[in-house]
Structures are given as structure tokens and as C-alpha cells.
Amino acid sequence: MRKRLETSSSSNSKRPEASSSLNSERPPNVNNRIGASSLISSIKSTRSGSVWLVLSAVIIYSCYSVHYYQFENLPLPLTAEHAGKRGFSEIQALKHVKALTEFGPHPVGSDSLDLALQYVLEEVGKIKKNAYYEVDVEVDFFHAKAGANQMTSGLFMGKTLVYADLKHVVLRILPKFLANEAADNTILVSSHIDTVFSTGGAGDCSSCVAVMLELARGISQWAHGFKNGVIFLFNTGEEEGLNGAHSFITQHPWSKTIRLAVDLEAMGVGGKSSIFQAGPHPWAITNFASVAKYPSGHIIGQDLFSSGAIKSATDFQVYQEVAGLSGLDFAFTDNGAVYHTKNDKLDLLKSGSLQHLGENMLAFLLHIGPSPHLPKGKAMDKEEKTGQDTAIFFDILGTYMIVYSQHFASMLHNSVILQSLLIWAASLFMGGSPAAISLGLSCLSAILMWLFSISFSVLVALVLPRISSSPVPYVANPLLVLGLFAAPALLGALTGQHLGYLILKKYLSNVYSKRKELSSAIIADLIKLEAERWLYKAGVVQWLVLLIVGNYYKIGSSYLALFWLIPPAFAYGLLEATLTPARLPRPLKLATLLMGLAVPVVISAGSFIRLTGTVIGIMVRFDRNPGGTPEWLGNVMISTFIAVIICLTFVYILSYVHLSGAKTSIILALSVLFGLSLILVLSGTIPPFTEDTARAVNVVHVVDASGRYGEKQDHSSYISLFSATHGKLEKEIEQIKEGFTCGRDKQGGERITRVSIDTKSSMRWSLAINTKEIGDFILKGNSEELIPSGNKSSVDGWHHIQFSGGKESPRKFELVLFWLEKTTHSPDNLERTIQDQRPLLKLRTDADRLTPKAERVIEKLPTWCSPFGKSTSPLTLAFLSSLPVKWIETVGNYVALLRLPKMLLQLMVLADLASKVTWHDNKLSGGLNPALISKGLCKASQVVELFPTVSPEIVVREARIEDCWEVAETHCSSFFPDYSFPLDFVLRVDRLVAMLSGFTIPNGCRRTCLVAVIGSSVDQTFYIGSEDFKIGGFDGKFSLNRGYVAGILTVDTVADFLPRKGPLRQRRTGIAYISNVAVRERFRRKGIGKRLVAKAEAQARSWGCRSIALHCDLSNPGATKLYKGQGFKSIRVPEGANWPQPKTSPDVKFNFMMKLLNTPITT
């Protein structure tokens, strides 16, 4: 009889007889495999906290190294001497960047843009002069005519982009002895000279222009051996909506010869310029990958860009959609947070950035220039458009690029999927029902891992805006997301997977309990080993599912699933596989983990890190319509993204943790990391913004002539300060000290309307057309048709026209509106229709001028703020106006007439900007000729709410779920202002819990909480949920457009504080009671209290109450005046009567006030 392997001292000492009898009956093939208990002990020692510390350091260092070599390892810049006449010199290119940035911001229509164009024109003239004698260089200073650009997808869908007076510098390089043949087959290299008004644009896109100038110089020495021409397009108008590329493609005669397009862009400053869009034909990316010295590019960017997850657009979209061209789109993405801000400057341009792009592009052009196999351009075959031949591409450590077709990817993925399914089928067949159930429970552990990870991370994301000075405190220091979001996400993933591990253990204990030949101690240890292996397999299943989904939808990024599936599965099969159930499980080897993760880390770690940094940089400009998205939305997106990355990449690692002795250490380390990060944020030790990573703000002097029908429409003039970065502007306003406020009350046949507009000196304007009223339109400029009728899309019921042009662009326009057929409005609902009417047109005209007030505010901006520009944002002076619709009765029908507000502009400095708008409204019926109905004139130029201001509308409504915290905060800050942290926080939580737990009210009574919300619109709110249920005293609806709670009020019919009636002291009925009226301090004296009380009265009337009552603090004369002004009268309490009153300090005396609900309000 052989001696059993020793398990543990405790089990041996307690059951010697059992061990002996068991050994005598044990089968020989099992005898050598039952040292499980000793293996568990060894696992805890080999996977101790110190081992995991070393392993974590190795993984972190490996990921950093991959990211560094893939994205940070730049070539050395070359001087002109080292590069030679035919090479690329970054030192020479930097001279161009410096010269262009010294002109300052040069947007379309500016004098500085004329200087920048002149500089580029002079430099291409030098290239022509010094070109190789067998090379023909042509220079064209192209002046584009007026035109209109309507993109069918992406950022500008639903808009018509109109342009005029754009100037481009076009350089064509041809071999002199094959000039005719090469001129018919050309390669386009394009970028834009213009910038937004807020920056000199070192990154976007002076760096690209500089690279093109240096490339053109080098190509002019090589092109004598080319069979294809090369066109370098230095366009203007890109920042106003891709207008430069559109005007060139649709108007320039050379555009018809282009077969391939390459666009150079920047969404940051410097670093490696990577390919983030390629195709649709794979020829360009295939040839680039074969010759590029430092290839960089990932189809992940293309998938995100095309899906709309990244809200941006480049000229490449025009080349694809309008010209039908294939090609490549490059972009610098380092320092994405400075994009379009003052910090887009030369100092941040890393050494080697231009050399990297220049050498890649030079090698590429030298390779395809002599090629006779350029793509067919517009004549692409139908097969190419199906997506079967689009390219999958990615680089490895920035040194080698993998490219293969979608067709090959489908075959490869199908093969891997089929083999994986066969292996799983065989494994489950051999394992029987226990294996199938174990697989299902292991998949449950993966699902729990995802749920807990995302929940933990999102919870932090939702709380962070409430407790931090900024909703995005990590922008200036992106590493903070490791503690704020990654640590909770990893902790949640571990918690969820461990819960699944416990469930799996419980099931396996039932399975192993049937094996009577093993002792209970050994069975318990074997269960742990078996559960660990199933958790590892769950990771394989997770990536297999993702591969199947990605392959079905032909998502290019599915190659990641391939690399995260095959190597870990291969390592497991090589080192761990136990295909026969007769063999008992053994602990997973660390070698399996290291072997399985080596390839996935090399392939994807750098991309995941870079993508996370890019998403964080986007948070600076995430709120494209300032105030239109919840403050927590950006955080939720980043936290979810990080949680997803952790669940995808840590699924294999976490399966090793549950049997280790390091669980407590890992949880403690993650908690400390999270706590430290939170302390750094809350204490202000690490600021959310710095001078080098600034917040994106806009300062605009607004002349507002908007109004509603029936109201006096005098203009108002004010400075608007708003930000595309989430968070309140209180700190900035406090430093500026210019008296900003965050709230301002705002009180039968085809029809054709013609509107004539004279914008005077304004060359940049935006017009929004109400597509709920207007079905189609035509726009003409200087009698030339710019936008024809037909094919008008809309977003949220509006079609936007954006116009930008040079100094010679037209100022007079004619807009022809074609109305939709409408149901006749009856006189009964005429007044309601007028009140509910949206503007027909909303116009905003911009001027790049600094008024004294705006200049003063900009000078006082904190250093952590930067003016921010984009195609849709206003310049520093803007005029607003709107055109409402008035219904009048004409010949028995109600037809719409435009009623323009009249504005007397007293500011002499602005007098030349006032534009004239003349309109005519015709009604066509049957065969009658058009008859002029009315005519009007307005000297206003600008229109309406195309950007929000800091003076939003106040809406009073019932509180909803998402208002709970701010209701509690308003209550506590108003009634207990002296409380400080942590008492104030505890008090707010107490109020919040009380509200969510529900109001306890007697049967037949009613109670509701009203809120006055700043920056929310009743008509433009999107709800989730239903009114059929309540949470506490709040509606069960949840809104994504909640606004900011400025005041609260509770109204009920409970009658707790009303004198009882009769000897039985019954509750009084028919009387509503107001309580807890509170308005935040900075919003007081703006009429919010009156509106809350008026809403409460309306609510009481709807309940059938005949009167309404309240208690008013006698020490608050302002409140007494408010209630008396609303019609309330003091009720004298009979002497000796014990009437109830609110429970508060005994020193507070109340005045009981009451109002009959048919009593009119006094002024």
C-alpha cells in the first residue's frame, strides 16, 4: 500500500483512520493527484501580496513601454544639411510653423489670413524656382466662387454650409516629359491654412501646412521619374465647415484628375501623426504600410470616427462623399485638451513630430508617384463599395503595420470561431451536464464582473460633480482617472467575479460530493481549483462572443478580439488542458498567464492608453451646446469606457486572485489609490485646469433683439460667458468681477415667403430654419443660387445654414421659404397657438471685434481658461434676432405672416453692422397669380439661441427623481446656512433619504414638491420613465435635461399646520398649505418666489381647494411683502388658541396667512 500525499497538518491529525482506509480503496490513477490541499497552500505562497506587487509592476511597466515605443518614440529631427535637397527636414518645417503662428489667429475673412496666404504663396514660389529642371511646377492662387455644402452624414448633417470669397494656394508638380499623362492622374495632398479665432493654430493646422511645404520642396526634386502628378492644396475655410475642400473639389478644373486623396489634420499638437481613416479602397493603406519608415495607424480610430462617437469632421469626408475618392487621413492627437484653445502653440510641438510625418509621407509619395495602378477615383466598382475589400490595419510598436482585407478577415474570423465552437462542443460533450452548467455559471461570473465594475465606476462618476469644484477634475492631470475611475472599476470587477466564483463553488461542491473516494478536505480544495479554471475559461468565452459579434457586423476593430482570444486559449491548452474528467484539476500556472497575455499587451496596450487620453482631452469641449448636456454625462462616458477596458483586459488576471493570499492587499491598495485621488481633487491640490491645459470658454458681446409675439421687443445688450467644458462658471465669474449673473427672466394652398437679408459688413452668420413649419427653401446671394431646393435634412426640427466668406463675399441674400401644409387653426385656440409658437427663423451674425466690455472680460479671464473656437461658435461680437409667426384671419383662412422685431441701435461703433431684412409673404391658391399680402422692414441682424447664454429661462415644475439632491441642497443651504462640512453633508443626505423614502400622508390628501429650474425647457426635455409610479414624493420620470434647481416649494392638503375643526378635531379639507419655500441666495430677487407661489396656487386649484395658507417668519419682512403682494392676508390667531405651527426654534414667531384662490394678485 502506497502512502497518500500529505495534505495539511490539520487534516492529517484529525482523520488518520479515514486517510488510511481511503488510501486502501483509491484507484491507482488517482493516487498521484490528490495533493490538492498542499497545492492550495503553495498557491497562497506563490501568489502572495509581494508576488502580485511584482506582477503588477511588470504589467504596468510592460503597458507603459508598449505605449512609449508605439506613440512616444519619435525620430530625430534633421537639419536641411542632413536631409539634403531630396529629403525632409523638420528644422526647415518648423520655420514655417513659427512664421504662420506669428500671424496670430487667422480665421476666414481676417487680414491675418491674407498674410498667411501671402506667406504660403511666396514659399511655393521658391519651390517652383528651385525645382529640378525635369520637373514642371505650377502654382495657382485659386479664388473660389460662392457655393453651398450639404454633407449627408457626420457632424454637419442637417446643415447647409454656405461660403464665398475663399482663396486657396494650389501647387501641382508634374514630370516635364510625361506632363500630359501625369496631369490626368494626380494625387492630392491637402490641409488648411485657416484657424479658429481663438488660436494661432500651431497644431491645427500650421504644422500640417509646414509639412506640406517641406514635402513639396522634396518632391520637386524627385518627380521627374513619376507617372502621376502631385497636387498640394493649401485651402481656407476648413474651420467653418470643410468649405475649402468642397469649393476646390466642385470648382477647380484640376479636381477632375485626382485619383487619390491624402488629408493632413490635427486634433491636438504634435506627437505621431497616425492614420485614423483609410479607404474605402485598400490600395493606399496597403502601399503606405509597405514603405513607411515609422508606420502609425489603427482602424479603431476609423470605427469610432465613422460611428459618430468622436464629434468631429475633416476634409477627408468631402473627398470621400463629394468626390468619391479613396485615400488616407492623418492626424496629430497629442495634447488633445488644447485643441482650438490659446495653448495650441509651438512650445507643445514635440521634437520629431514633423520628421515622423514628413518621412512617412515622402516615402509614400515616392512609392506611389511612379505607380501605374492608382485607384479609379469616382469609378469605384460596386464590389469595392460593399465593404468586402476595405482594409483592416494596425501597427505593432510603431515599427510594422499589418494590413489585410475585410474579406480575408471574415474568413480568418470564421475559421477561428468554428474551431473554437468545435473545441467547446467536444469539451462539453466529454464533461456532460456538469461541464455545461459550470460553463454557464462561469459566464454568469463574467456578467457580474461587468455589472459591478461599471456600477462602481459610474457611481463615482455621478457623485464627482456634486462634491468636486469641477465635474471634470482630471483634465489637466489625466492620471487621476486611474484612482477616480479605474480603481473602483477594478474593485467592482473583482467583487462581481468573486460573487460568481462563490456561486460556482457552491454548484461544484454538489458535483464533487458524489466522489466518495476523496476526503472532504481534498474535495473542498479541488472545488477551488476547478472554479479557478472555469473563471479563466469565461474570459475565453467573453472574447469569443465579441469576435462573433464583431465579425457579424464587420467591425474592423474585431482584430483585438482575435488577439485576446487565441494566445490565452493556446497557453491554456498547452500548459493546463485537462480534456478527460478522470484527471483532477491543478492550479493555474503563472506561466500560462504571462504567455497568454504577452501578445495581447503588445498589440493593444498602447492603443487603449492612447484612446483613453484622447477621450479625456475631448472632455474640454464635450458640451457642444453649453448647458445642453448633464454635467455627469462626460464622467459616465469615461468611467464606463475605463470599466469596459478593465473588464476586457483583466478577466484572465482576476481569475488568479481568488485563490491567492493577496485579495485583501489588492482591495486595500485600490481603496487607498481611490481615496488618495479623491483627496487630491477635493482639497484642490491638483487643479482641474492649468494655464497650459485651459478650460474652453467663449466671451461674446450679444445684442439680442429676440422676442415673442405681443411683447415689447426692445433690444438688449449684454456680455455672455459660456463654456464647452462642463461645470459652473462661479469661480471664473468671481475672479472677473464684472457683475455676471447666472439667471435672467425671459418673459388651403401652397405658401411662399421671400426674405431679403443685407448683412452689411458681417461675413459670418448662422440661420436656423424651423422645419416644422418650412418644408423647403432656396437661398440666393447676389442673385446667384447658393442652395437649391430639395434634399433638406434637419436635426431636432431645425435646419441650420452656416455662412462664412472672405472680404469680397456677398452681403445681400434672398431666402425663399416653402411652407408645409398645415391644419387650419380655429379662433378658439388661436391665443394658445401664438404662445406655443417656435420662431420661424433664428439668425445670428458675428463680427470679429472686441467691444470694450468683452475685451475687459477676456483680459480678466483666469489663466486656466482659454477662448475656444469652432465652426459653430460665435465670434466675440454677435447680434441675435428671431422671426416669430403671427396667425391672422384672411379670406376665411388663417395664414402666417412674419413679424420682425424693430431695434434702434444706439451704439455708434456697431452702427455699420446693422443688417436689413425685408420679407414678403404670398399665398398661392388654385391658378391664381401670387399676390403681395404684406411687407416689413427690420434693422436687426442677428438671431437667436444658436448658442446658450448664462441667462437661461426659468421653469417651474414638479420635482423629479434627478432633482432630489439639489432639492435637499437648496433646503439645507437656505434654512441651515451656517452648517459646515461634515454636518451639512449629513443633513443633505438625511433630507435626501427622507424625500426618497416617500411622504407619509393620510388617505385622500395630496402633496407635491415644486422646483424652479434654471436652464431647462419644458418643450425640449427628454424623459425616461412613467408618470404612473412615484418614488417618494417625486414623479417616476427621469429627464436628461434637468437644469439647475434654484428654488423649491412644498404644497399639500394634509392640514397638519391648520387648526382642526369640531370637537373631534377633524382635518380641514379644501385648504392647501405651502411650506419649505426656499430660493438659493444668488437667485433671489429675480421673481422666482412669486412664480413658485403662483404654481402652487394653480396646483391647489387643480386639487379643488378653495383657499391656500402658509406660515411666514415675522423676522423676514421680505417674505411678508412677497406673500401680501400675491394676495395673502394675515389671519389673527384668537387669544388663548393653540393653533399648530411649524416645528422650529421656540424663538421664531410666525404670521399665519391665507388667501382665497379666487382673489386677484395685487401689484
Short mmCIF file of N, CA, C and O in Angstrom, two decimals, residues 812-899:
data_model
loop_
_atom_site.label_atom_id
_atom_site.label_comp_id
_atom_site.label_asym_id
_atom_site.label_seq_id
_atom_site.Cartn_x
_atom_site.Cartn_y
_atom_site.Cartn_z
N LYS A 812 -25.74 90.58 -49.56
CA LYS A 812 -27.19 90.60 -49.78
C LYS A 812 -27.64 89.21 -50.22
O LYS A 812 -27.08 88.62 -51.14
N PHE A 813 -28.67 88.72 -49.54
CA PHE A 813 -29.17 87.38 -49.80
C PHE A 813 -30.69 87.41 -49.90
O PHE A 813 -31.34 88.26 -49.29
N GLU A 814 -31.22 86.47 -50.66
CA GLU A 814 -32.67 86.30 -50.75
C GLU A 814 -33.00 84.86 -50.36
O GLU A 814 -32.46 83.91 -50.93
N LEU A 815 -33.88 84.72 -49.38
CA LEU A 815 -34.29 83.41 -48.89
C LEU A 815 -35.75 83.19 -49.27
O LEU A 815 -36.62 83.98 -48.91
N VAL A 816 -36.02 82.12 -50.00
CA VAL A 816 -37.38 81.77 -50.41
C VAL A 816 -37.82 80.57 -49.59
O VAL A 816 -37.21 79.50 -49.67
N LEU A 817 -38.87 80.73 -48.79
CA LEU A 817 -39.36 79.68 -47.90
C LEU A 817 -40.62 79.04 -48.46
O LEU A 817 -41.55 79.76 -48.85
N PHE A 818 -40.69 77.74 -48.50
CA PHE A 818 -41.86 77.00 -48.95
C PHE A 818 -42.47 76.32 -47.73
O PHE A 818 -41.87 75.42 -47.13
N TRP A 819 -43.68 76.75 -47.37
CA TRP A 819 -44.32 76.29 -46.14
C TRP A 819 -44.89 74.88 -46.29
O TRP A 819 -45.31 74.47 -47.38
N LEU A 820 -44.91 74.17 -45.19
CA LEU A 820 -45.63 72.90 -45.15
C LEU A 820 -47.12 73.17 -45.09
O LEU A 820 -47.56 74.20 -44.59
N GLU A 821 -47.92 72.21 -45.61
CA GLU A 821 -49.36 72.34 -45.48
C GLU A 821 -49.75 72.09 -44.04
O GLU A 821 -49.41 71.09 -43.44
N LYS A 822 -50.52 73.05 -43.47
CA LYS A 822 -50.88 72.99 -42.05
C LYS A 822 -52.38 72.86 -41.87
O LYS A 822 -53.17 73.35 -42.68
N THR A 823 -52.78 72.24 -40.75
CA THR A 823 -54.18 72.18 -40.38
C THR A 823 -54.63 73.57 -39.97
O THR A 823 -53.93 74.29 -39.27
N THR A 824 -55.80 73.98 -40.42
CA THR A 824 -56.30 75.30 -40.09
C THR A 824 -56.47 75.46 -38.59
O THR A 824 -56.99 74.59 -37.92
N HIS A 825 -56.03 76.59 -38.07
CA HIS A 825 -56.15 76.88 -36.65
C HIS A 825 -57.47 77.61 -36.41
O HIS A 825 -57.78 78.60 -37.06
N SER A 826 -58.22 77.14 -35.47
CA SER A 826 -59.51 77.76 -35.16
C SER A 826 -59.31 78.94 -34.23
O SER A 826 -58.33 79.02 -33.49
N PRO A 827 -60.25 79.89 -34.21
CA PRO A 827 -60.10 81.04 -33.33
C PRO A 827 -60.07 80.65 -31.86
O PRO A 827 -59.49 81.36 -31.05
N ASP A 828 -60.67 79.49 -31.47
CA ASP A 828 -60.71 79.11 -30.05
C ASP A 828 -59.31 78.88 -29.49
O ASP A 828 -59.03 79.21 -28.35
N ASN A 829 -58.45 78.28 -30.29
CA ASN A 829 -57.12 78.00 -29.76
C ASN A 829 -56.06 78.91 -30.37
O ASN A 829 -54.88 78.62 -30.35
N LEU A 830 -56.49 80.05 -30.92
CA LEU A 830 -55.56 80.95 -31.58
C LEU A 830 -54.55 81.52 -30.60
O LEU A 830 -53.34 81.52 -30.86
N GLU A 831 -55.01 81.97 -29.43
CA GLU A 831 -54.09 82.57 -28.47
C GLU A 831 -53.07 81.56 -27.97
O GLU A 831 -51.89 81.86 -27.84
N ARG A 832 -53.53 80.32 -27.71
CA ARG A 832 -52.60 79.29 -27.25
C ARG A 832 -51.58 78.97 -28.34
O ARG A 832 -50.40 78.77 -28.06
N THR A 833 -52.03 78.96 -29.59
CA THR A 833 -51.12 78.68 -30.69
C THR A 833 -50.03 79.74 -30.79
O THR A 833 -48.87 79.43 -31.01
N ILE A 834 -50.42 81.00 -30.58
CA ILE A 834 -49.43 82.08 -30.64
C ILE A 834 -48.39 81.91 -29.54
O ILE A 834 -47.18 82.06 -29.76
N GLN A 835 -48.84 81.57 -28.35
CA GLN A 835 -47.92 81.44 -27.23
C GLN A 835 -46.97 80.26 -27.41
O GLN A 835 -45.82 80.30 -27.00
N ASP A 836 -47.48 79.16 -28.00
CA ASP A 836 -46.66 77.95 -28.14
C ASP A 836 -45.75 78.00 -29.36
O ASP A 836 -44.96 77.09 -29.57
N GLN A 837 -45.88 79.03 -30.18
CA GLN A 837 -45.19 79.08 -31.46
C GLN A 837 -43.67 79.16 -31.30
O GLN A 837 -43.17 79.98 -30.55
N ARG A 838 -42.94 78.26 -31.98
CA ARG A 838 -41.48 78.40 -32.05
C ARG A 838 -41.15 79.45 -33.09
O ARG A 838 -41.93 79.69 -34.01
N PRO A 839 -39.99 80.10 -32.98
CA PRO A 839 -39.61 81.06 -34.03
C PRO A 839 -39.57 80.38 -35.39
O PRO A 839 -39.23 79.20 -35.51
N LEU A 840 -39.88 81.13 -36.40
CA LEU A 840 -39.79 80.60 -37.75
C LEU A 840 -38.33 80.56 -38.20
O LEU A 840 -37.88 79.58 -38.80
N LEU A 841 -37.62 81.64 -37.94
CA LEU A 841 -36.21 81.74 -38.28
C LEU A 841 -35.44 82.24 -37.06
O LEU A 841 -35.96 83.03 -36.27
N LYS A 842 -34.22 81.76 -36.91
CA LYS A 842 -33.34 82.25 -35.86
C LYS A 842 -32.01 82.61 -36.52
O LYS A 842 -31.39 81.77 -37.17
N LEU A 843 -31.58 83.84 -36.36
CA LEU A 843 -30.42 84.35 -37.07
C LEU A 843 -29.38 84.87 -36.09
O LEU A 843 -29.71 85.51 -35.10
N ARG A 844 -28.13 84.57 -36.36
CA ARG A 844 -27.02 85.12 -35.59
C ARG A 844 -25.95 85.60 -36.55
O ARG A 844 -25.46 84.84 -37.38
N THR A 845 -25.59 86.88 -36.47
CA THR A 845 -24.49 87.41 -37.28
C THR A 845 -23.33 87.74 -36.37
O THR A 845 -23.52 88.29 -35.28
N ASP A 846 -22.13 87.39 -36.80
CA ASP A 846 -20.94 87.55 -35.98
C ASP A 846 -20.03 88.64 -36.53
O ASP A 846 -20.01 88.90 -37.74
N ALA A 847 -19.26 89.21 -35.63
CA ALA A 847 -18.22 90.16 -36.01
C ALA A 847 -16.99 89.87 -35.16
O ALA A 847 -17.11 89.69 -33.95
N ASP A 848 -15.84 89.83 -35.80
CA ASP A 848 -14.60 89.57 -35.08
C ASP A 848 -14.08 90.88 -34.52
O ASP A 848 -13.03 91.38 -34.92
N ARG A 849 -14.85 91.44 -33.61
CA ARG A 849 -14.49 92.71 -32.98
C ARG A 849 -14.59 92.57 -31.47
O ARG A 849 -15.48 91.89 -30.97
N LEU A 850 -13.71 93.23 -30.79
CA LEU A 850 -13.74 93.23 -29.34
C LEU A 850 -14.31 94.55 -28.85
O LEU A 850 -13.71 95.61 -29.06
N THR A 851 -15.48 94.49 -28.24
CA THR A 851 -16.02 95.68 -27.60
C THR A 851 -15.26 95.90 -26.30
O THR A 851 -14.65 94.97 -25.75
N PRO A 852 -15.28 97.10 -25.77
CA PRO A 852 -14.54 97.36 -24.52
C PRO A 852 -14.94 96.41 -23.39
O PRO A 852 -14.08 95.93 -22.65
N LYS A 853 -16.24 96.10 -23.27
CA LYS A 853 -16.68 95.21 -22.20
C LYS A 853 -16.13 93.80 -22.40
O LYS A 853 -15.62 93.17 -21.47
N ALA A 854 -16.26 93.28 -23.62
CA ALA A 854 -15.77 91.93 -23.88
C ALA A 854 -14.26 91.86 -23.70
O ALA A 854 -13.73 90.89 -23.16
N GLU A 855 -13.55 92.90 -24.15
CA GLU A 855 -12.10 92.91 -24.00
C GLU A 855 -11.70 92.91 -22.53
O GLU A 855 -10.75 92.23 -22.13
N ARG A 856 -12.46 93.64 -21.73
CA ARG A 856 -12.16 93.69 -20.30
C ARG A 856 -12.35 92.31 -19.65
O ARG A 856 -11.55 91.88 -18.83
N VAL A 857 -13.42 91.62 -20.06
CA VAL A 857 -13.67 90.29 -19.51
C VAL A 857 -12.59 89.31 -19.94
O VAL A 857 -12.09 88.51 -19.13
N ILE A 858 -12.18 89.36 -21.20
CA ILE A 858 -11.15 88.44 -21.70
C ILE A 858 -9.83 88.68 -20.98
O ILE A 858 -9.10 87.75 -20.63
N GLU A 859 -9.52 89.95 -20.74
CA GLU A 859 -8.28 90.26 -20.02
C GLU A 859 -8.31 89.73 -18.59
O GLU A 859 -7.27 89.38 -18.02
N LYS A 860 -9.51 89.66 -18.01
CA LYS A 860 -9.62 89.20 -16.62
C LYS A 860 -9.85 87.69 -16.51
O LYS A 860 -9.96 87.18 -15.40
N LEU A 861 -9.91 86.99 -17.64
CA LEU A 861 -10.11 85.54 -17.57
C LEU A 861 -8.98 84.90 -16.77
O LEU A 861 -7.82 85.27 -16.93
N PRO A 862 -9.30 83.95 -15.92
CA PRO A 862 -8.23 83.24 -15.20
C PRO A 862 -7.29 82.54 -16.18
O PRO A 862 -7.66 82.23 -17.31
N THR A 863 -6.09 82.31 -15.73
CA THR A 863 -5.10 81.69 -16.62
C THR A 863 -5.48 80.28 -17.02
O THR A 863 -4.98 79.75 -18.00
N TRP A 864 -6.39 79.65 -16.22
CA TRP A 864 -6.79 78.27 -16.57
C TRP A 864 -7.94 78.24 -17.57
O TRP A 864 -8.48 77.20 -17.85
N CYS A 865 -8.30 79.40 -18.11
CA CYS A 865 -9.35 79.48 -19.14
C CYS A 865 -8.76 79.99 -20.44
O CYS A 865 -7.82 80.80 -20.44
N SER A 866 -9.33 79.54 -21.53
CA SER A 866 -8.87 79.97 -22.85
C SER A 866 -10.06 80.17 -23.77
O SER A 866 -10.97 79.33 -23.79
N PRO A 867 -10.12 81.28 -24.52
CA PRO A 867 -11.16 81.39 -25.55
C PRO A 867 -11.10 80.19 -26.48
O PRO A 867 -10.02 79.69 -26.81
N PHE A 868 -12.26 79.73 -26.89
CA PHE A 868 -12.38 78.49 -27.65
C PHE A 868 -13.16 78.76 -28.92
O PHE A 868 -14.19 79.44 -28.90
N GLY A 869 -12.68 78.25 -30.02
CA GLY A 869 -13.36 78.47 -31.28
C GLY A 869 -13.67 77.18 -32.00
O GLY A 869 -12.95 76.20 -31.88
N LYS A 870 -14.78 77.18 -32.72
CA LYS A 870 -15.13 76.08 -33.61
C LYS A 870 -16.07 76.64 -34.67
O LYS A 870 -16.46 77.81 -34.62
N SER A 871 -16.43 75.79 -35.61
CA SER A 871 -17.21 76.29 -36.75
C SER A 871 -18.57 76.82 -36.34
O SER A 871 -19.14 77.70 -36.99
N THR A 872 -19.14 76.29 -35.24
CA THR A 872 -20.49 76.70 -34.84
C THR A 872 -20.50 77.75 -33.74
O THR A 872 -21.56 78.26 -33.40
N SER A 873 -19.35 78.06 -33.16
CA SER A 873 -19.34 79.02 -32.06
C SER A 873 -19.31 80.44 -32.59
O SER A 873 -18.77 80.71 -33.66
N PRO A 874 -19.87 81.41 -31.84
CA PRO A 874 -19.86 82.80 -32.28
C PRO A 874 -18.48 83.42 -32.11
O PRO A 874 -17.64 82.89 -31.37
N LEU A 875 -18.26 84.53 -32.80
CA LEU A 875 -17.05 85.31 -32.57
C LEU A 875 -17.28 86.18 -31.33
O LEU A 875 -18.18 85.94 -30.55
N THR A 876 -16.47 87.19 -31.16
CA THR A 876 -16.53 87.98 -29.93
C THR A 876 -17.62 89.04 -29.93
O THR A 876 -17.81 89.73 -28.93
N LEU A 877 -18.34 89.20 -31.03
CA LEU A 877 -19.49 90.10 -31.07
C LEU A 877 -20.58 89.42 -31.90
O LEU A 877 -20.32 88.92 -32.99
N ALA A 878 -21.77 89.36 -31.36
CA ALA A 878 -22.84 88.65 -32.04
C ALA A 878 -24.14 89.41 -31.89
O ALA A 878 -24.42 89.98 -30.83
N PHE A 879 -24.94 89.43 -32.96
CA PHE A 879 -26.28 90.02 -32.94
C PHE A 879 -27.30 88.88 -33.05
O PHE A 879 -27.16 88.00 -33.89
N LEU A 880 -28.32 88.95 -32.25
CA LEU A 880 -29.35 87.92 -32.24
C LEU A 880 -30.71 88.53 -32.57
O LEU A 880 -31.03 89.63 -32.14
N SER A 881 -31.50 87.77 -33.31
CA SER A 881 -32.89 88.16 -33.54
C SER A 881 -33.66 86.93 -33.94
O SER A 881 -33.08 85.93 -34.35
N SER A 882 -34.98 86.98 -33.80
CA SER A 882 -35.82 85.85 -34.20
C SER A 882 -37.03 86.38 -34.94
O SER A 882 -37.44 87.52 -34.76
N LEU A 883 -37.61 85.53 -35.76
CA LEU A 883 -38.78 85.89 -36.53
C LEU A 883 -39.94 85.02 -36.09
O LEU A 883 -40.04 83.86 -36.49
N PRO A 884 -40.83 85.53 -35.21
CA PRO A 884 -41.97 84.72 -34.77
C PRO A 884 -43.05 84.63 -35.84
O PRO A 884 -43.00 85.32 -36.85
N VAL A 885 -44.02 83.78 -35.61
CA VAL A 885 -45.13 83.58 -36.54
C VAL A 885 -46.40 84.15 -35.93
O VAL A 885 -46.74 83.88 -34.79
N LYS A 886 -47.12 84.97 -36.66
CA LYS A 886 -48.39 85.55 -36.20
C LYS A 886 -49.52 85.01 -37.08
O LYS A 886 -49.46 85.08 -38.30
N TRP A 887 -50.54 84.49 -36.44
CA TRP A 887 -51.69 83.96 -37.18
C TRP A 887 -52.75 85.06 -37.31
O TRP A 887 -53.14 85.66 -36.34
N ILE A 888 -53.17 85.33 -38.53
CA ILE A 888 -54.22 86.32 -38.75
C ILE A 888 -55.27 85.72 -39.68
O ILE A 888 -55.00 84.77 -40.41
N GLU A 889 -56.44 86.26 -39.63
CA GLU A 889 -57.53 85.74 -40.44
C GLU A 889 -57.57 86.49 -41.77
O GLU A 889 -57.65 87.71 -41.82
N THR A 890 -57.49 85.74 -42.89
CA THR A 890 -57.53 86.34 -44.21
C THR A 890 -58.41 85.49 -45.11
O THR A 890 -58.11 84.32 -45.33
N VAL A 891 -59.45 86.05 -45.64
CA VAL A 891 -60.36 85.37 -46.55
C VAL A 891 -60.83 84.04 -45.95
O VAL A 891 -60.84 83.00 -46.61
N GLY A 892 -61.18 84.07 -44.67
CA GLY A 892 -61.71 82.87 -44.02
C GLY A 892 -60.67 81.85 -43.62
O GLY A 892 -60.99 80.86 -43.01
N ASN A 893 -59.39 82.05 -43.97
CA ASN A 893 -58.34 81.11 -43.59
C ASN A 893 -57.32 81.82 -42.71
O ASN A 893 -57.19 83.03 -42.74
N TYR A 894 -56.59 81.04 -41.94
CA TYR A 894 -55.52 81.60 -41.12
C TYR A 894 -54.20 81.35 -41.83
O TYR A 894 -53.83 80.22 -42.10
N VAL A 895 -53.51 82.43 -42.18
CA VAL A 895 -52.23 82.32 -42.86
C VAL A 895 -51.17 82.97 -42.00
O VAL A 895 -51.45 83.84 -41.18
N ALA A 896 -49.94 82.54 -42.14
CA ALA A 896 -48.86 83.01 -41.28
C ALA A 896 -48.15 84.19 -41.90
O ALA A 896 -47.87 84.21 -43.09
N LEU A 897 -47.90 85.22 -41.09
CA LEU A 897 -47.10 86.37 -41.50
C LEU A 897 -45.90 86.48 -40.60
O LEU A 897 -45.99 86.27 -39.40
N LEU A 898 -44.76 86.82 -41.18
CA LEU A 898 -43.58 87.07 -40.37
C LEU A 898 -43.69 88.45 -39.74
O LEU A 898 -44.06 89.42 -40.39
N ARG A 899 -43.35 88.54 -38.48
CA ARG A 899 -43.36 89.82 -37.79
C ARG A 899 -41.97 90.03 -37.21
O ARG A 899 -41.58 89.39 -36.24
#
